[in-house]
Amino acid sequence: MGAEYSREEAPEIRFALFGKKPTAEQDAELAALMTELENLDPMDKMSMGGACEDQTDRMKAFLAEAFGKESLPSHFVQGVRAFKLNRPPSSQDPDAVVSLEGKYAMTIREVGAWQDSYRVFADRAMYVDSAGQSEADARDEIRRCLSGHSAPNMEAWRMKFAMRVSQNPIFMEFDGKTITRRTGEATGTVWLVSTCGVDFACRHHDTEDIKMYIRNWREIFRCDGDTILNHGRELLITRPGAGDLDEARFLADSKRMARARLRVQDRLGVQVVVEVGIGLGVFAGERLGIHNRVRDLTALALRQTLEEIGGEFEHIKLVICALPIMSAGYRDNMHHYHEVFSGAPRARKRPAPAPAPAPEGAEAPSSEGEAEIAMPRTPYNGPVPLALVDSDMHKIARTAALRAGPGGVEARFVVGELNPGDSHGVMGEYWENYGPGTEEKLALTTAALLTQHHAINPRVLDPERYDFL
């Protein structure tokens, strides 16, 4: 997927480990996990690499059969059809059994326990202090956003500083094959951490992201005073490729987001963190000409955060970045992360904004600029080891969360999976629309709709479950 943004040739990278790897004497189970990660079977990159029609239809059928899902004529947000459950879990016998395709079985009691784990952790500085509102008002704002009613202003911008978490069993890996499971059988403890990154896709709902991090937004978008004009959901850009990224501000906020989600997971007892490229893909800003720099800085934010606070963690032992290379032989997110963590950055200048046409007879200004933020030139050697893996995030998470035991599978490490949502706040958002991104794929392959969708789990809209960091 990343290759559509950069067609530069690049070497194959299946696995890379940075930082202090424990020996078998220090932590035999963790050392064994790292060996297993290095030798994972190659990811199936075709089965769920397109519209995912089969997986979408199977999830629709499951929700209809188990819980009476019914589509409504209204919408949660633009393009996202609303629905209701006629037989929600709370109305059913706790001992009743439902199953996905007759393979992944679960009791209603188990579903209720997963739902009851739901919490929201929000950054107090962003929601209370700098917003100038009380905790009660901040909770009202979060509740409104999680029902799909975030306003296209600072409410949408602040959503990147709120993390929704729940225990979230995996129903299938990205090969699209439903896992066979009996009721009561170990699922492993996998926490889904849903939040969003900076959105440079030039959409109306995330206008504040453009204003906050693109210094010359007035010059490259069609504006009416302080308003960036839009056509439908798309902002009207007049000078594509001319964005001037405020690197220092972007890096600082990206680190703030990384600190928050890692501290939340450590608080939950997570031992193995599975990250993905948050705010990358279509959100990285190809239309603005900043996409490669955004990828570098996103990786740098994670590296610096681990270097600065990794020693504080009580539980986190390993961070894994699941970065599948979707077009072999070409640069992808994996290569940006590898350069940042290996300390071997490519020799490139910061992409300066394309200049406006020079007056006739005048010398055209230079389009080159030096990078504001220098990339590290030594390998990462922080207190928490970090692995880069070209593989399926669920395959990685299940490898860490479960192991074979004498009586079947048994729990291993407590795992956290990062879900890169967006600022609308509706879990899975476009999951029914046959064209999923990572968030939608998580909705199709895990219990995420059961645990984090406001129309299914009433705890999502319970302000008593919102805490401030």
Tab-separated table of C-alpha atoms in Angstrom:
chain	number	residue	atom	x	y	z
A	1	MET	CA	0.000	0.000	0.000
A	2	GLY	CA	2.788	2.418	0.838
A	3	ALA	CA	4.371	1.878	-2.576
A	4	GLU	CA	1.647	3.921	-4.247
A	5	TYR	CA	3.061	6.960	-2.473
A	6	SER	CA	6.723	6.327	-3.252
A	7	ARG	CA	7.929	4.185	-6.127
A	8	GLU	CA	11.566	4.220	-5.088
A	9	GLU	CA	13.268	0.842	-5.097
A	10	ALA	CA	14.201	-0.533	-1.691
A	11	PRO	CA	15.703	-3.691	-0.186
A	12	GLU	CA	13.670	-6.470	1.396
A	13	ILE	CA	13.380	-6.247	5.189
A	14	ARG	CA	11.488	-9.074	6.859
A	15	PHE	CA	12.609	-8.536	10.454
A	16	ALA	CA	14.891	-6.201	12.382
A	17	LEU	CA	15.523	-5.946	16.124
A	18	PHE	CA	16.942	-2.936	17.931
A	19	GLY	CA	17.779	-2.355	21.579
A	20	LYS	CA	18.801	-4.749	24.319
A	21	LYS	CA	17.649	-8.274	23.496
A	22	PRO	CA	17.268	-10.377	26.645
A	23	THR	CA	19.139	-13.634	26.919
A	24	ALA	CA	17.389	-16.899	27.692
A	25	GLU	CA	18.784	-16.648	31.233
A	26	GLN	CA	17.271	-13.183	31.717
A	27	ASP	CA	13.836	-13.880	30.200
A	28	ALA	CA	13.506	-17.199	28.423
A	29	GLU	CA	9.921	-16.622	27.261
A	30	LEU	CA	10.666	-13.200	25.762
A	31	ALA	CA	13.829	-14.453	24.071
A	32	ALA	CA	11.815	-17.338	22.609
A	33	LEU	CA	9.155	-14.913	21.342
A	34	MET	CA	11.748	-12.823	19.518
A	35	THR	CA	13.062	-15.928	17.789
A	36	GLU	CA	9.523	-16.891	16.781
A	37	LEU	CA	8.860	-13.416	15.380
A	38	GLU	CA	11.985	-13.600	13.262
A	39	ASN	CA	10.773	-16.885	11.801
A	40	LEU	CA	7.081	-16.133	11.276
A	41	ASP	CA	5.531	-17.556	8.148
A	42	PRO	CA	5.180	-14.873	5.449
A	43	MET	CA	2.012	-12.808	5.700
A	44	ASP	CA	-0.898	-13.515	3.350
A	45	LYS	CA	-1.060	-10.073	1.709
A	46	MET	CA	-3.717	-10.903	-0.857
A	47	SER	CA	-6.777	-12.255	0.983
A	48	MET	CA	-7.580	-8.968	2.730
A	49	GLY	CA	-5.641	-6.610	0.491
A	50	GLY	CA	-8.675	-5.412	-1.472
A	51	ALA	CA	-12.374	-4.821	-0.873
A	52	CYS	CA	-12.720	-7.621	1.718
A	53	GLU	CA	-16.238	-8.392	0.457
A	54	ASP	CA	-16.258	-11.923	1.892
A	55	GLN	CA	-15.063	-10.876	5.359
A	56	THR	CA	-17.505	-7.940	5.398
A	57	ASP	CA	-20.464	-10.122	4.488
A	58	ARG	CA	-19.477	-12.678	7.128
A	59	MET	CA	-19.346	-10.030	9.868
A	60	LYS	CA	-22.709	-8.612	8.779
A	61	ALA	CA	-24.219	-12.097	8.890
A	62	PHE	CA	-22.758	-12.792	12.339
A	63	LEU	CA	-24.175	-9.592	13.837
A	64	ALA	CA	-27.566	-10.220	12.207
A	65	GLU	CA	-27.807	-13.852	13.336
A	66	ALA	CA	-26.402	-13.412	16.834
A	67	PHE	CA	-27.773	-10.000	17.774
A	68	GLY	CA	-30.457	-9.030	15.247
A	69	LYS	CA	-28.499	-6.263	13.531
A	70	GLU	CA	-30.817	-4.055	11.487
A	71	SER	CA	-29.730	-1.233	9.176
A	72	LEU	CA	-31.429	2.138	9.630
A	73	PRO	CA	-32.155	4.877	7.070
A	74	SER	CA	-30.018	7.369	9.009
A	75	HIS	CA	-26.225	7.656	9.195
A	76	PHE	CA	-23.768	7.738	12.099
A	77	VAL	CA	-21.519	10.023	10.036
A	78	GLN	CA	-21.521	10.878	6.340
A	79	GLY	CA	-21.254	7.653	4.342
A	80	VAL	CA	-21.627	5.409	7.406
A	81	ARG	CA	-25.034	3.756	7.600
A	82	ALA	CA	-26.546	3.595	11.075
A	83	PHE	CA	-27.803	0.341	12.571
A	84	LYS	CA	-29.315	-1.074	15.739
A	85	LEU	CA	-29.345	-4.437	17.509
A	86	ASN	CA	-32.753	-5.975	18.146
A	87	ARG	CA	-31.214	-8.615	20.454
A	88	PRO	CA	-28.281	-6.898	22.176
A	89	PRO	CA	-26.024	-9.029	24.387
A	90	SER	CA	-27.519	-7.500	27.535
A	91	SER	CA	-30.953	-8.919	26.608
A	92	GLN	CA	-29.774	-12.510	26.147
A	93	ASP	CA	-29.135	-15.442	28.468
A	94	PRO	CA	-25.509	-15.140	29.680
A	95	ASP	CA	-24.982	-18.851	29.024
A	96	ALA	CA	-26.269	-18.679	25.450
A	97	VAL	CA	-23.647	-19.397	22.779
A	98	VAL	CA	-23.156	-17.427	19.578
A	99	SER	CA	-20.529	-18.091	16.950
A	100	LEU	CA	-18.886	-16.602	13.907
A	101	GLU	CA	-19.513	-19.060	11.048
A	102	GLY	CA	-19.981	-21.889	13.529
A	103	LYS	CA	-16.237	-21.808	14.217
A	104	TYR	CA	-15.374	-19.091	16.739
A	105	ALA	CA	-17.771	-19.758	19.611
A	106	MET	CA	-18.386	-17.427	22.552
A	107	THR	CA	-20.935	-17.189	25.334
A	108	ILE	CA	-22.908	-14.032	25.947
A	109	ARG	CA	-21.224	-13.926	29.345
A	110	GLU	CA	-17.811	-13.807	27.635
A	111	VAL	CA	-18.994	-11.035	25.307
A	112	GLY	CA	-20.242	-9.063	28.314
A	113	ALA	CA	-16.881	-9.417	30.063
A	114	TRP	CA	-15.062	-8.112	26.988
A	115	GLN	CA	-17.497	-5.207	26.774
A	116	ASP	CA	-17.104	-4.434	30.473
A	117	SER	CA	-13.358	-3.895	30.017
A	118	TYR	CA	-14.017	-0.740	27.971
A	119	ARG	CA	-12.383	2.494	29.157
A	120	VAL	CA	-11.364	5.858	27.726
A	121	PHE	CA	-8.165	7.626	28.775
A	122	ALA	CA	-7.871	11.251	27.695
A	123	ASP	CA	-5.054	13.775	27.994
A	124	ARG	CA	-6.123	16.231	30.700
A	125	ALA	CA	-3.884	19.000	29.353
A	126	MET	CA	-5.647	18.862	25.988
A	127	TYR	CA	-9.224	18.262	27.113
A	128	VAL	CA	-9.380	20.317	30.290
A	129	ASP	CA	-6.474	22.689	30.790
A	130	SER	CA	-5.814	24.125	27.325
A	131	ALA	CA	-9.455	23.707	26.268
A	132	GLY	CA	-10.584	25.834	29.197
A	133	GLN	CA	-13.381	23.485	30.213
A	134	SER	CA	-14.302	21.415	33.241
A	135	GLU	CA	-13.888	17.648	33.450
A	136	ALA	CA	-17.668	17.311	33.162
A	137	ASP	CA	-17.704	19.371	29.967
A	138	ALA	CA	-14.747	17.383	28.626
A	139	ARG	CA	-16.603	14.125	29.307
A	140	ASP	CA	-19.637	15.487	27.473
A	141	GLU	CA	-17.401	16.330	24.512
A	142	ILE	CA	-15.832	12.872	24.453
A	143	ARG	CA	-19.239	11.207	24.693
A	144	ARG	CA	-20.526	13.298	21.800
A	145	CYS	CA	-17.485	12.442	19.695
A	146	LEU	CA	-17.758	8.704	20.377
A	147	SER	CA	-21.317	8.721	19.012
A	148	GLY	CA	-20.100	10.190	15.713
A	149	HIS	CA	-20.866	13.835	16.421
A	150	SER	CA	-17.415	15.374	16.731
A	151	ALA	CA	-17.405	18.824	15.178
A	152	PRO	CA	-14.913	19.629	12.375
A	153	ASN	CA	-12.928	21.952	14.619
A	154	MET	CA	-10.830	21.517	17.762
A	155	GLU	CA	-13.115	18.666	18.869
A	156	ALA	CA	-11.916	16.571	15.930
A	157	TRP	CA	-8.313	17.646	16.545
A	158	ARG	CA	-8.432	16.657	20.225
A	159	MET	CA	-9.586	13.122	19.391
A	160	LYS	CA	-5.967	12.123	18.785
A	161	PHE	CA	-5.392	12.628	22.531
A	162	ALA	CA	-8.151	10.219	23.627
A	163	MET	CA	-7.543	6.475	23.761
A	164	ARG	CA	-10.349	3.900	23.818
A	165	VAL	CA	-9.320	0.525	25.196
A	166	SER	CA	-10.987	-2.846	25.611
A	167	GLN	CA	-10.027	-6.500	25.754
A	168	ASN	CA	-10.484	-7.600	22.196
A	169	PRO	CA	-10.158	-11.233	21.066
A	170	ILE	CA	-8.992	-11.861	17.509
A	171	PHE	CA	-11.459	-13.811	15.339
A	172	MET	CA	-9.189	-14.208	12.311
A	173	GLU	CA	-5.781	-13.145	11.085
A	174	PHE	CA	-5.422	-11.176	7.864
A	175	ASP	CA	-5.632	-14.383	5.872
A	176	GLY	CA	-9.390	-13.990	6.356
A	177	LYS	CA	-9.830	-17.495	7.829
A	178	THR	CA	-11.992	-17.681	10.947
A	179	ILE	CA	-10.162	-19.225	13.906
A	180	THR	CA	-11.747	-22.278	15.522
A	181	ARG	CA	-12.436	-21.730	19.212
A	182	ARG	CA	-14.552	-23.454	21.880
A	183	THR	CA	-16.308	-21.469	24.597
A	184	GLY	CA	-14.077	-20.977	27.612
A	185	GLU	CA	-10.916	-21.610	25.618
A	186	ALA	CA	-8.104	-19.085	26.124
A	187	THR	CA	-8.188	-16.108	23.764
A	188	GLY	CA	-5.069	-14.525	25.200
A	189	THR	CA	-5.365	-11.067	26.710
A	190	VAL	CA	-5.254	-8.626	23.799
A	191	TRP	CA	-6.131	-4.998	24.473
A	192	LEU	CA	-7.269	-2.903	21.513
A	193	VAL	CA	-6.024	0.684	21.822
A	194	SER	CA	-8.008	2.899	19.468
A	195	THR	CA	-6.875	6.426	18.763
A	196	CYS	CA	-6.063	8.554	15.738
A	197	GLY	CA	-3.010	10.277	14.364
A	198	VAL	CA	-2.596	13.538	12.503
A	199	ASP	CA	-4.677	13.515	9.307
A	200	PHE	CA	-3.197	15.177	6.228
A	201	ALA	CA	-5.712	13.655	3.786
A	202	CYS	CA	-7.111	17.183	3.181
A	203	ARG	CA	-10.632	16.426	4.363
A	204	HIS	CA	-13.031	18.957	5.814
A	205	HIS	CA	-13.519	17.175	9.130
A	206	ASP	CA	-9.791	17.481	9.911
A	207	THR	CA	-9.296	21.091	8.861
A	208	GLU	CA	-7.655	21.891	12.192
A	209	ASP	CA	-4.886	19.364	11.499
A	210	ILE	CA	-4.007	21.340	8.382
A	211	LYS	CA	-4.076	24.657	10.215
A	212	MET	CA	-2.114	23.307	13.151
A	213	TYR	CA	0.796	21.714	11.268
A	214	ILE	CA	0.947	23.305	7.775
A	215	ARG	CA	2.446	26.759	8.100
A	216	ASN	CA	1.429	28.033	4.677
A	217	TRP	CA	-2.128	26.709	4.608
A	218	ARG	CA	-3.538	30.085	3.573
A	219	GLU	CA	-1.355	30.025	0.480
A	220	ILE	CA	-2.105	26.518	-0.768
A	221	PHE	CA	-5.830	26.121	-0.054
A	222	ARG	CA	-8.781	28.131	-1.269
A	223	CYS	CA	-9.815	30.205	1.717
A	224	ASP	CA	-12.418	32.718	2.775
A	225	GLY	CA	-10.762	34.574	5.612
A	226	ASP	CA	-9.834	31.968	8.232
A	227	THR	CA	-12.021	29.297	6.645
A	228	ILE	CA	-10.589	26.678	4.277
A	229	LEU	CA	-13.277	26.060	1.673
A	230	ASN	CA	-14.390	22.551	0.832
A	231	HIS	CA	-16.378	20.629	-1.741
A	232	GLY	CA	-18.178	17.850	0.098
A	233	ARG	CA	-15.657	16.251	2.440
A	234	GLU	CA	-12.604	17.384	0.409
A	235	LEU	CA	-10.730	20.632	1.099
A	236	LEU	CA	-10.019	22.706	-2.000
A	237	ILE	CA	-6.259	22.657	-2.535
A	238	THR	CA	-4.861	25.087	-5.127
A	239	ARG	CA	-1.144	24.222	-4.954
A	240	PRO	CA	-0.689	20.456	-4.559
A	241	GLY	CA	2.698	19.375	-3.240
A	242	ALA	CA	3.418	22.774	-1.708
A	243	GLY	CA	2.847	22.092	2.000
A	244	ASP	CA	5.274	23.595	4.527
A	245	LEU	CA	5.222	21.188	7.491
A	246	ASP	CA	5.886	22.564	10.963
A	247	GLU	CA	8.178	19.683	11.861
A	248	ALA	CA	8.868	20.704	15.443
A	249	ARG	CA	5.187	20.979	16.323
A	250	PHE	CA	4.291	17.778	14.504
A	251	LEU	CA	7.069	15.851	16.261
A	252	ALA	CA	6.171	17.245	19.685
A	253	ASP	CA	2.500	16.279	19.364
A	254	SER	CA	3.342	12.876	17.868
A	255	LYS	CA	5.541	12.185	20.890
A	256	ARG	CA	2.783	13.308	23.228
A	257	MET	CA	0.419	10.824	21.582
A	258	ALA	CA	2.999	8.022	21.743
A	259	ARG	CA	3.740	8.702	25.429
A	260	ALA	CA	0.048	8.599	26.273
A	261	ARG	CA	-0.782	5.346	24.512
A	262	LEU	CA	2.312	3.579	25.858
A	263	ARG	CA	1.684	4.734	29.429
A	264	VAL	CA	-1.948	3.643	29.196
A	265	GLN	CA	-0.896	0.192	28.039
A	266	ASP	CA	1.698	-0.102	30.795
A	267	ARG	CA	-1.026	0.851	33.262
A	268	LEU	CA	-3.198	-1.969	31.864
A	269	GLY	CA	-0.394	-4.482	32.361
A	270	VAL	CA	0.462	-4.839	28.676
A	271	GLN	CA	3.818	-6.576	28.194
A	272	VAL	CA	4.061	-6.680	24.391
A	273	VAL	CA	2.948	-3.650	22.385
A	274	VAL	CA	2.007	-4.122	18.724
A	275	GLU	CA	2.173	-0.785	16.917
A	276	VAL	CA	1.217	0.038	13.336
A	277	GLY	CA	2.013	3.110	11.266
A	278	ILE	CA	-0.475	5.560	12.729
A	279	GLY	CA	-1.329	8.583	10.587
A	280	LEU	CA	0.430	7.112	7.565
A	281	GLY	CA	-1.009	5.678	4.344
A	282	VAL	CA	-3.461	8.176	2.845
A	283	PHE	CA	-3.162	10.335	5.970
A	284	ALA	CA	0.561	11.083	5.498
A	285	GLY	CA	-0.025	13.979	3.120
A	286	GLU	CA	1.024	12.987	-0.369
A	287	ARG	CA	-1.159	15.744	-1.835
A	288	LEU	CA	0.790	18.214	0.289
A	289	GLY	CA	4.195	16.806	-0.678
A	290	ILE	CA	5.100	15.981	2.945
A	291	HIS	CA	4.377	12.236	3.087
A	292	ASN	CA	7.947	10.933	3.284
A	293	ARG	CA	8.900	13.450	5.964
A	294	VAL	CA	5.779	12.600	7.967
A	295	ARG	CA	6.788	8.931	7.905
A	296	ASP	CA	10.297	9.748	9.131
A	297	LEU	CA	9.029	11.973	11.934
A	298	THR	CA	6.374	9.480	13.037
A	299	ALA	CA	9.060	6.830	13.435
A	300	LEU	CA	11.321	9.342	15.208
A	301	ALA	CA	8.516	10.199	17.657
A	302	LEU	CA	8.264	6.555	18.703
A	303	ARG	CA	12.039	6.172	18.967
A	304	GLN	CA	12.519	9.286	21.094
A	305	THR	CA	9.559	8.389	23.303
A	306	LEU	CA	10.985	4.944	24.052
A	307	GLU	CA	14.402	6.457	24.749
A	308	GLU	CA	12.940	9.053	27.107
A	309	ILE	CA	10.372	7.051	29.116
A	310	GLY	CA	11.072	3.385	28.317
A	311	GLY	CA	12.909	2.976	31.604
A	312	GLU	CA	9.760	3.950	33.542
A	313	PHE	CA	7.626	1.041	32.356
A	314	GLU	CA	6.650	-1.596	34.904
A	315	HIS	CA	5.192	-4.072	32.433
A	316	ILE	CA	6.110	-3.308	28.815
A	317	LYS	CA	8.948	-5.613	27.731
A	318	LEU	CA	8.853	-5.333	23.952
A	319	VAL	CA	7.453	-3.033	21.268
A	320	ILE	CA	6.759	-4.513	17.831
A	321	CYS	CA	5.933	-2.473	14.747
A	322	ALA	CA	3.833	-4.458	12.279
A	323	LEU	CA	4.818	-2.874	8.961
A	324	PRO	CA	3.863	-5.152	6.070
A	325	ILE	CA	5.536	-4.271	2.772
A	326	MET	CA	2.693	-4.508	0.294
A	327	SER	CA	4.754	-3.974	-2.878
A	328	ALA	CA	7.996	-5.941	-2.685
A	329	GLY	CA	11.066	-4.107	-3.886
A	330	TYR	CA	9.731	-0.598	-3.266
A	331	ARG	CA	9.988	1.801	-0.335
A	332	ASP	CA	7.269	1.473	2.251
A	333	ASN	CA	6.670	2.504	5.863
A	334	MET	CA	9.037	-0.291	6.920
A	335	HIS	CA	11.998	1.401	5.242
A	336	HIS	CA	11.361	4.744	6.947
A	337	TYR	CA	11.160	3.088	10.365
A	338	HIS	CA	14.238	0.982	9.663
A	339	GLU	CA	16.300	4.038	8.717
A	340	VAL	CA	15.226	5.929	11.847
A	341	PHE	CA	15.849	3.044	14.284
A	342	SER	CA	19.061	1.855	12.621
A	343	GLY	CA	20.466	5.391	12.636
A	344	ALA	CA	21.166	5.254	8.904
A	345	PRO	CA	18.968	7.972	7.425
A	346	ARG	CA	18.938	8.492	3.702
A	347	ALA	CA	20.675	11.619	2.506
A	348	ARG	CA	17.737	13.811	1.618
A	349	LYS	CA	16.754	17.359	2.224
A	350	ARG	CA	13.503	18.428	3.763
A	351	PRO	CA	10.947	18.834	0.959
A	352	ALA	CA	10.526	22.578	0.759
A	353	PRO	CA	7.155	23.869	-0.443
A	354	ALA	CA	6.931	24.405	-4.178
A	355	PRO	CA	7.213	28.162	-4.763
A	356	ALA	CA	4.513	30.227	-6.328
A	357	PRO	CA	5.302	31.206	-9.947
A	358	ALA	CA	7.901	33.991	-10.078
A	359	PRO	CA	7.002	37.274	-11.791
A	360	GLU	CA	8.139	37.467	-15.388
A	361	GLY	CA	11.843	38.257	-15.574
A	362	ALA	CA	12.504	37.428	-11.917
A	363	GLU	CA	14.719	34.560	-10.763
A	364	ALA	CA	12.689	31.567	-9.597
A	365	PRO	CA	13.190	30.825	-5.877
A	366	SER	CA	14.888	27.602	-4.837
A	367	SER	CA	12.658	24.617	-4.069
A	368	GLU	CA	15.214	22.960	-1.769
A	369	GLY	CA	15.409	23.299	1.992
A	370	GLU	CA	17.391	21.806	4.846
A	371	ALA	CA	15.598	19.482	7.226
A	372	GLU	CA	14.436	21.133	10.451
A	373	ILE	CA	14.709	17.963	12.526
A	374	ALA	CA	17.888	15.916	12.211
A	375	MET	CA	17.474	12.160	12.041
A	376	PRO	CA	19.589	10.008	14.431
A	377	ARG	CA	22.836	8.549	13.131
A	378	THR	CA	23.335	5.828	15.742
A	379	PRO	CA	21.209	2.700	16.243
A	380	TYR	CA	18.404	2.712	18.774
A	381	ASN	CA	19.573	1.183	22.030
A	382	GLY	CA	16.777	2.129	24.393
A	383	PRO	CA	15.722	0.212	27.500
A	384	VAL	CA	12.816	-1.497	25.707
A	385	PRO	CA	13.743	-3.577	22.638
A	386	LEU	CA	11.903	-2.794	19.424
A	387	ALA	CA	11.244	-5.140	16.514
A	388	LEU	CA	10.186	-4.231	12.988
A	389	VAL	CA	8.272	-7.075	11.348
A	390	ASP	CA	6.917	-7.389	7.826
A	391	SER	CA	3.830	-9.288	8.895
A	392	ASP	CA	0.173	-9.311	9.903
A	393	MET	CA	-0.466	-7.477	13.190
A	394	HIS	CA	-2.864	-10.229	14.332
A	395	LYS	CA	-0.390	-13.005	13.572
A	396	ILE	CA	2.144	-11.094	15.677
A	397	ALA	CA	-0.347	-10.443	18.493
A	398	ARG	CA	-1.513	-14.057	18.649
A	399	THR	CA	2.052	-15.327	18.640
A	400	ALA	CA	2.734	-13.146	21.682
A	401	ALA	CA	-0.588	-13.714	23.471
A	402	LEU	CA	-0.911	-17.498	23.176
A	403	ARG	CA	1.208	-20.634	23.316
A	404	ALA	CA	0.547	-24.337	23.083
A	405	GLY	CA	-0.040	-25.984	26.431
A	406	PRO	CA	-0.711	-29.552	27.564
A	407	GLY	CA	-4.481	-29.005	27.423
A	408	GLY	CA	-4.603	-26.755	24.371
A	409	VAL	CA	-3.719	-23.110	23.875
A	410	GLU	CA	-2.934	-21.066	26.983
A	411	ALA	CA	-2.219	-17.438	27.788
A	412	ARG	CA	1.295	-16.112	27.283
A	413	PHE	CA	1.982	-12.350	27.309
A	414	VAL	CA	-0.545	-9.533	27.765
A	415	VAL	CA	-0.647	-7.777	24.394
A	416	GLY	CA	-1.770	-4.377	23.137
A	417	GLU	CA	-2.773	-3.741	19.514
A	418	LEU	CA	-2.914	-0.201	18.131
A	419	ASN	CA	-6.005	0.659	16.093
A	420	PRO	CA	-5.424	3.762	13.922
A	421	GLY	CA	-8.930	5.202	13.944
A	422	ASP	CA	-10.017	8.609	12.782
A	423	SER	CA	-11.462	11.700	14.386
A	424	HIS	CA	-15.125	10.782	13.875
A	425	GLY	CA	-14.764	8.412	16.829
A	426	VAL	CA	-17.027	5.642	15.482
A	427	MET	CA	-15.379	2.242	15.787
A	428	GLY	CA	-14.732	0.610	12.416
A	429	GLU	CA	-16.338	3.590	10.679
A	430	TYR	CA	-16.694	2.457	7.007
A	431	TRP	CA	-16.523	-1.277	7.777
A	432	GLU	CA	-19.644	-2.085	5.731
A	433	ASN	CA	-18.488	-0.209	2.626
A	434	TYR	CA	-16.255	-2.828	0.957
A	435	GLY	CA	-12.996	-0.904	0.867
A	436	PRO	CA	-11.436	-1.058	4.297
A	437	GLY	CA	-8.420	0.600	5.781
A	438	THR	CA	-6.711	-0.789	8.878
A	439	GLU	CA	-9.455	0.373	11.262
A	440	GLU	CA	-12.143	-1.289	9.168
A	441	LYS	CA	-10.109	-4.496	8.884
A	442	LEU	CA	-9.843	-4.597	12.671
A	443	ALA	CA	-13.643	-4.366	12.825
A	444	LEU	CA	-13.941	-7.333	10.449
A	445	THR	CA	-11.361	-9.562	12.157
A	446	THR	CA	-11.782	-8.992	15.908
A	447	ALA	CA	-14.384	-8.320	18.605
A	448	ALA	CA	-13.860	-4.563	18.104
A	449	LEU	CA	-17.447	-3.855	17.005
A	450	LEU	CA	-18.753	-5.761	20.021
A	451	THR	CA	-16.506	-3.924	22.476
A	452	GLN	CA	-15.972	-0.410	21.072
A	453	HIS	CA	-18.949	0.485	18.859
A	454	HIS	CA	-21.417	2.802	20.578
A	455	ALA	CA	-24.446	1.114	18.949
A	456	ILE	CA	-23.427	-2.275	20.374
A	457	ASN	CA	-21.685	-1.626	23.694
A	458	PRO	CA	-23.557	0.911	25.884
A	459	ARG	CA	-20.435	1.387	28.019
A	460	VAL	CA	-18.878	3.385	25.168
A	461	LEU	CA	-21.173	6.316	25.993
A	462	ASP	CA	-20.874	6.039	29.783
A	463	PRO	CA	-18.885	9.103	30.995
A	464	GLU	CA	-18.065	7.269	34.234
A	465	ARG	CA	-15.675	5.164	32.174
A	466	TYR	CA	-13.663	8.179	30.990
A	467	ASP	CA	-10.475	8.957	32.889
A	468	PHE	CA	-8.013	11.831	32.472
A	469	LEU	CA	-4.265	11.332	32.373
